[in-house]
mmCIF file of C-alpha atoms in Angstrom:
data_model
loop_
_atom_site.group_PDB
_atom_site.id
_atom_site.type_symbol
_atom_site.label_atom_id
_atom_site.label_comp_id
_atom_site.label_asym_id
_atom_site.label_seq_id
_atom_site.Cartn_x
_atom_site.Cartn_y
_atom_site.Cartn_z
ATOM 1 C CA MET A 18 0.000 0.000 0.000
ATOM 2 C CA SER A 19 1.263 3.505 -0.797
ATOM 3 C CA ARG A 20 2.311 5.683 2.113
ATOM 4 C CA TYR A 21 2.666 9.426 2.488
ATOM 5 C CA ARG A 22 6.313 10.172 3.293
ATOM 6 C CA GLY A 23 6.208 13.962 3.371
ATOM 7 C CA SER A 24 5.798 16.315 6.319
ATOM 8 C CA VAL A 25 2.620 15.462 8.239
ATOM 9 C CA CYS A 26 2.544 18.996 9.659
ATOM 10 C CA ARG A 27 1.695 20.205 6.147
ATOM 11 C CA MET A 28 -1.504 18.146 6.366
ATOM 12 C CA CYS A 29 -2.678 20.049 9.445
ATOM 13 C CA ARG A 30 -1.920 23.370 7.768
ATOM 14 C CA ARG A 31 -3.675 22.298 4.563
ATOM 15 C CA GLU A 32 -6.821 21.229 6.417
ATOM 16 C CA ASN A 33 -6.723 24.328 8.652
ATOM 17 C CA MET A 34 -6.947 22.364 11.904
ATOM 18 C CA LYS A 35 -4.768 20.289 14.193
ATOM 19 C CA LEU A 36 -4.983 16.617 13.206
ATOM 20 C CA PHE A 37 -2.696 15.544 16.101
ATOM 21 C CA LEU A 38 -0.507 13.438 13.831
ATOM 22 C CA LYS A 39 2.722 13.938 15.788
ATOM 23 C CA GLY A 40 1.669 13.120 19.348
ATOM 24 C CA ASP A 41 3.124 15.349 22.073
ATOM 25 C CA ARG A 42 4.656 17.758 19.568
ATOM 26 C CA CYS A 43 1.128 18.909 18.660
ATOM 27 C CA PHE A 44 0.658 20.132 22.251
ATOM 28 C CA SER A 45 3.994 21.981 22.383
ATOM 29 C CA ASP A 46 5.279 25.328 21.115
ATOM 30 C CA LYS A 47 6.977 23.455 18.251
ATOM 31 C CA CYS A 48 3.644 22.713 16.550
ATOM 32 C CA SER A 49 3.885 23.982 12.961
ATOM 33 C CA PHE A 50 0.169 24.748 12.805
ATOM 34 C CA ASP A 51 0.434 27.118 15.784
ATOM 35 C CA ARG A 52 3.427 28.882 14.259
ATOM 36 C CA ARG A 53 2.073 29.052 10.685
ATOM 37 C CA PRO A 54 -1.734 28.673 10.737
ATOM 38 C CA TYR A 55 -2.216 28.933 6.995
ATOM 39 C CA ALA A 56 -2.052 26.563 4.031
ATOM 40 C CA PRO A 57 1.422 25.460 2.877
ATOM 41 C CA GLY A 58 2.971 26.619 -0.350
ATOM 42 C CA GLN A 59 3.859 29.886 -2.026
ATOM 43 C CA HIS A 60 0.251 31.097 -2.156
ATOM 44 C CA GLY A 61 -0.924 29.549 1.110
ATOM 45 C CA GLN A 62 -1.843 32.862 2.709
ATOM 46 C CA ARG A 63 -4.014 34.079 -0.152
ATOM 47 C CA ARG A 64 -6.236 31.247 -1.269
ATOM 48 C CA GLY A 65 -9.208 32.191 -3.451
ATOM 49 C CA LYS A 66 -12.870 31.367 -3.041
ATOM 50 C CA VAL A 67 -13.651 27.665 -2.567
ATOM 51 C CA SER A 68 -16.537 26.008 -4.424
ATOM 52 C CA ASP A 69 -19.113 23.721 -2.786
ATOM 53 C CA TYR A 70 -17.290 20.746 -4.264
ATOM 54 C CA GLY A 71 -14.013 22.074 -2.863
ATOM 55 C CA ILE A 72 -15.539 22.335 0.626
ATOM 56 C CA GLN A 73 -16.835 18.760 0.428
ATOM 57 C CA LEU A 74 -13.484 17.490 -0.846
ATOM 58 C CA ARG A 75 -11.553 19.228 1.921
ATOM 59 C CA GLU A 76 -13.839 17.682 4.561
ATOM 60 C CA LYS A 77 -13.246 14.222 3.123
ATOM 61 C CA GLN A 78 -9.487 14.795 2.942
ATOM 62 C CA LYS A 79 -9.468 16.062 6.523
ATOM 63 C CA VAL A 80 -11.167 12.958 7.941
ATOM 64 C CA LYS A 81 -9.136 10.622 5.740
ATOM 65 C CA ARG A 82 -5.876 12.172 6.930
ATOM 66 C CA LEU A 83 -7.026 12.356 10.544
ATOM 67 C CA TYR A 84 -7.472 8.579 10.671
ATOM 68 C CA GLY A 85 -4.543 7.853 8.350
ATOM 69 C CA LEU A 86 -6.400 5.998 5.596
ATOM 70 C CA SER A 87 -5.643 5.767 1.891
ATOM 71 C CA GLU A 88 -8.299 6.803 -0.621
ATOM 72 C CA LYS A 89 -9.175 3.160 -1.344
ATOM 73 C CA GLN A 90 -9.475 2.292 2.366
ATOM 74 C CA PHE A 91 -11.627 5.329 3.021
ATOM 75 C CA ARG A 92 -13.977 4.578 0.128
ATOM 76 C CA LEU A 93 -14.362 0.947 1.285
ATOM 77 C CA THR A 94 -15.108 2.151 4.818
ATOM 78 C CA PHE A 95 -17.716 4.560 3.470
ATOM 79 C CA GLY A 96 -19.304 1.686 1.525
ATOM 80 C CA LYS A 97 -19.618 -0.361 4.730
ATOM 81 C CA ALA A 98 -21.173 2.609 6.546
ATOM 82 C CA GLU A 99 -23.629 3.085 3.697
ATOM 83 C CA GLN A 100 -24.824 -0.523 3.939
ATOM 84 C CA LYS A 101 -25.586 -0.310 7.666
ATOM 85 C CA LYS A 102 -28.873 0.860 9.106
ATOM 86 C CA GLY A 103 -28.943 4.403 10.395
ATOM 87 C CA ILE A 104 -27.342 7.665 9.324
ATOM 88 C CA THR A 105 -24.498 7.033 6.894
ATOM 89 C CA GLY A 106 -22.298 9.878 8.150
ATOM 90 C CA THR A 107 -22.595 8.771 11.770
ATOM 91 C CA ASN A 108 -21.976 5.143 10.795
ATOM 92 C CA LEU A 109 -18.792 6.238 9.030
ATOM 93 C CA LEU A 110 -17.397 8.087 12.048
ATOM 94 C CA VAL A 111 -18.327 5.277 14.467
ATOM 95 C CA HIS A 112 -16.585 2.752 12.210
ATOM 96 C CA LEU A 113 -13.448 4.897 12.025
ATOM 97 C CA GLU A 114 -13.407 5.419 15.796
ATOM 98 C CA SER A 115 -13.805 1.665 16.366
ATOM 99 C CA ARG A 116 -10.657 0.746 14.428
ATOM 100 C CA LEU A 117 -8.039 -0.875 16.661
ATOM 101 C CA ASP A 118 -5.298 1.609 15.725
ATOM 102 C CA ASN A 119 -7.590 4.451 16.807
ATOM 103 C CA VAL A 120 -8.768 2.709 20.001
ATOM 104 C CA VAL A 121 -5.218 2.110 21.296
ATOM 105 C CA TYR A 122 -4.549 5.808 20.629
ATOM 106 C CA ARG A 123 -7.728 6.876 22.424
ATOM 107 C CA MET A 124 -6.823 4.676 25.403
ATOM 108 C CA GLY A 125 -3.415 6.318 25.642
ATOM 109 C CA PHE A 126 -1.178 3.370 24.781
ATOM 110 C CA VAL A 127 0.388 5.362 21.920
ATOM 111 C CA ASN A 128 0.897 9.047 21.148
ATOM 112 C CA SER A 129 -0.725 9.142 17.708
ATOM 113 C CA ARG A 130 -2.804 7.061 15.318
ATOM 114 C CA ILE A 131 0.248 6.638 13.098
ATOM 115 C CA GLN A 132 2.166 5.178 16.021
ATOM 116 C CA GLY A 133 -0.898 3.100 16.918
ATOM 117 C CA ARG A 134 -0.939 1.506 13.451
ATOM 118 C CA HIS A 135 2.790 0.797 13.699
ATOM 119 C CA PHE A 136 2.510 -0.823 17.142
ATOM 120 C CA VAL A 137 -0.529 -2.906 16.195
ATOM 121 C CA ARG A 138 1.300 -4.234 13.123
ATOM 122 C CA HIS A 139 4.242 -5.192 15.359
ATOM 123 C CA ASN A 140 2.109 -7.353 17.668
ATOM 124 C CA HIS A 141 2.182 -5.170 20.794
ATOM 125 C CA PHE A 142 -1.537 -5.593 21.610
ATOM 126 C CA MET A 143 -4.061 -8.306 22.411
ATOM 127 C CA VAL A 144 -7.841 -8.194 22.119
ATOM 128 C CA ASN A 145 -9.668 -10.495 24.550
ATOM 129 C CA GLY A 146 -6.419 -12.367 25.162
ATOM 130 C CA ILE A 147 -5.721 -12.963 21.461
ATOM 131 C CA ARG A 148 -2.910 -11.222 19.608
ATOM 132 C CA VAL A 149 -4.269 -8.953 16.861
ATOM 133 C CA ASN A 150 -2.001 -7.218 14.328
ATOM 134 C CA ILE A 151 -4.601 -5.740 11.965
ATOM 135 C CA PRO A 152 -4.943 -1.947 12.402
ATOM 136 C CA SER A 153 -8.382 -1.925 10.717
ATOM 137 C CA TYR A 154 -9.756 -4.540 13.150
ATOM 138 C CA VAL A 155 -13.085 -3.196 14.443
ATOM 139 C CA VAL A 156 -13.607 -3.554 18.182
ATOM 140 C CA LYS A 157 -16.954 -4.377 19.803
ATOM 141 C CA ALA A 158 -18.584 -3.396 23.089
ATOM 142 C CA GLY A 159 -17.081 -5.466 25.884
ATOM 143 C CA ASP A 160 -13.732 -6.043 24.166
ATOM 144 C CA VAL A 161 -10.645 -5.841 26.377
ATOM 145 C CA ILE A 162 -7.519 -4.433 24.749
ATOM 146 C CA GLU A 163 -4.233 -4.888 26.565
ATOM 147 C CA VAL A 164 -0.545 -4.350 25.990
ATOM 148 C CA ARG A 165 1.294 -7.651 25.680
ATOM 149 C CA GLU A 166 3.433 -8.586 28.685
ATOM 150 C CA LYS A 167 6.755 -8.239 26.857
ATOM 151 C CA SER A 168 5.712 -4.862 25.431
ATOM 152 C CA ARG A 169 4.913 -3.219 28.760
ATOM 153 C CA LYS A 170 8.503 -2.070 29.199
ATOM 154 C CA VAL A 171 8.600 -0.322 25.834
ATOM 155 C CA GLN A 172 9.518 3.297 26.548
ATOM 156 C CA ALA A 173 7.141 4.755 23.958
ATOM 157 C CA VAL A 174 4.152 2.954 25.513
ATOM 158 C CA ASN A 175 4.950 4.164 29.037
ATOM 159 C CA GLU A 176 5.581 7.726 27.864
ATOM 160 C CA ALA A 177 2.236 7.738 26.043
ATOM 161 C CA MET A 178 0.392 6.464 29.123
ATOM 162 C CA ASP A 179 1.982 9.178 31.240
ATOM 163 C CA ALA A 180 0.883 11.833 28.737
ATOM 164 C CA VAL A 181 -2.698 10.614 28.201
ATOM 165 C CA VAL A 182 -3.970 12.873 31.003
ATOM 166 C CA ARG A 183 -3.457 15.818 28.657
ATOM 167 C CA ARG A 184 -6.078 14.678 26.149
ATOM 168 C CA GLY A 185 -8.272 12.482 28.390
ATOM 169 C CA ILE A 186 -10.071 9.178 27.804
ATOM 170 C CA PRO A 187 -13.423 9.139 25.949
ATOM 171 C CA GLN A 188 -16.488 8.105 27.956
ATOM 172 C CA TRP A 189 -17.039 5.003 25.848
ATOM 173 C CA LEU A 190 -13.654 3.600 26.902
ATOM 174 C CA GLU A 191 -12.251 2.614 30.282
ATOM 175 C CA LEU A 192 -8.531 2.465 31.101
ATOM 176 C CA ASP A 193 -6.804 0.335 33.733
ATOM 177 C CA LYS A 194 -3.446 2.106 33.703
ATOM 178 C CA ASP A 195 -1.753 -0.207 36.202
ATOM 179 C CA GLY A 196 -2.894 -3.296 34.312
ATOM 180 C CA HIS A 197 -1.911 -1.856 30.911
ATOM 181 C CA LYS A 198 -5.359 -2.626 29.557
ATOM 182 C CA GLY A 199 -8.594 -0.959 28.639
ATOM 183 C CA THR A 200 -12.209 -1.945 28.025
ATOM 184 C CA VAL A 201 -14.623 -0.839 25.325
ATOM 185 C CA LYS A 202 -17.651 -0.041 27.485
ATOM 186 C CA SER A 203 -19.831 0.689 24.452
ATOM 187 C CA LEU A 204 -19.493 1.794 20.863
ATOM 188 C CA PRO A 205 -19.238 5.579 20.489
ATOM 189 C CA VAL A 206 -22.245 7.691 19.595
ATOM 190 C CA ARG A 207 -22.109 10.922 17.600
ATOM 191 C CA GLU A 208 -22.076 13.044 20.764
ATOM 192 C CA ASP A 209 -18.838 11.346 21.865
ATOM 193 C CA LEU A 210 -16.991 12.586 18.795
ATOM 194 C CA THR A 211 -15.998 16.145 19.600
ATOM 195 C CA LEU A 212 -13.738 16.926 16.626
ATOM 196 C CA PRO A 213 -15.127 19.565 14.225
ATOM 197 C CA ILE A 214 -16.214 17.161 11.478
ATOM 198 C CA GLN A 215 -19.149 17.759 9.118
ATOM 199 C CA GLU A 216 -19.728 14.205 7.952
ATOM 200 C CA GLN A 217 -22.754 15.188 5.865
ATOM 201 C CA LEU A 218 -20.404 16.940 3.433
ATOM 202 C CA ILE A 219 -18.615 13.618 2.851
ATOM 203 C CA VAL A 220 -21.941 11.864 2.216
ATOM 204 C CA GLU A 221 -22.865 14.562 -0.288
ATOM 205 C CA LEU A 222 -19.478 14.223 -2.025
ATOM 206 C CA TYR A 223 -19.793 10.452 -2.495
ATOM 207 C CA SER A 224 -23.444 10.746 -3.529
ATOM 208 C CA LYS A 225 -22.565 12.627 -6.734
#
């Protein structure tokens, strides 16, 4: 699968919001978005008027980059959300939030979703006592996610757990910090997702 190898800070500037792609750096004075809160490039500070299609496209790109998905992955995820009962936009966000790489980030085991995907792929986590190394694995209510015994001494994991107080744990998750594990109390609802996302714009974009 193709991977973006450029500066991830440019993504935040392009989408005009912090995507928290670099962990603790996003909360420090070194954050590029805080220092240069405008789009990258020679003409970043004087962008022209954006069309309705442009607004919809930017919203899709923002969510796609926030969760670290490729275009193909995002379109497949949207297709699954569309097939479920309920509101398509809400289904999409709930599905994205329920991905294992996002859940380990939300629980505070890693500092970013990018790091979460990397650690999941390298077998650092177990779900209900079974090793899972698929970042797109979708968790269910009642699932217990824990750091594997041999991974509990990894410095990056312990540093992330010490820093999780800064961003907090969502209500739909429960963390046992001493036991290096967390529980999915329930699947998230739209009210639990506090990021400024207008999912209806994405639905409109893919409905054309």
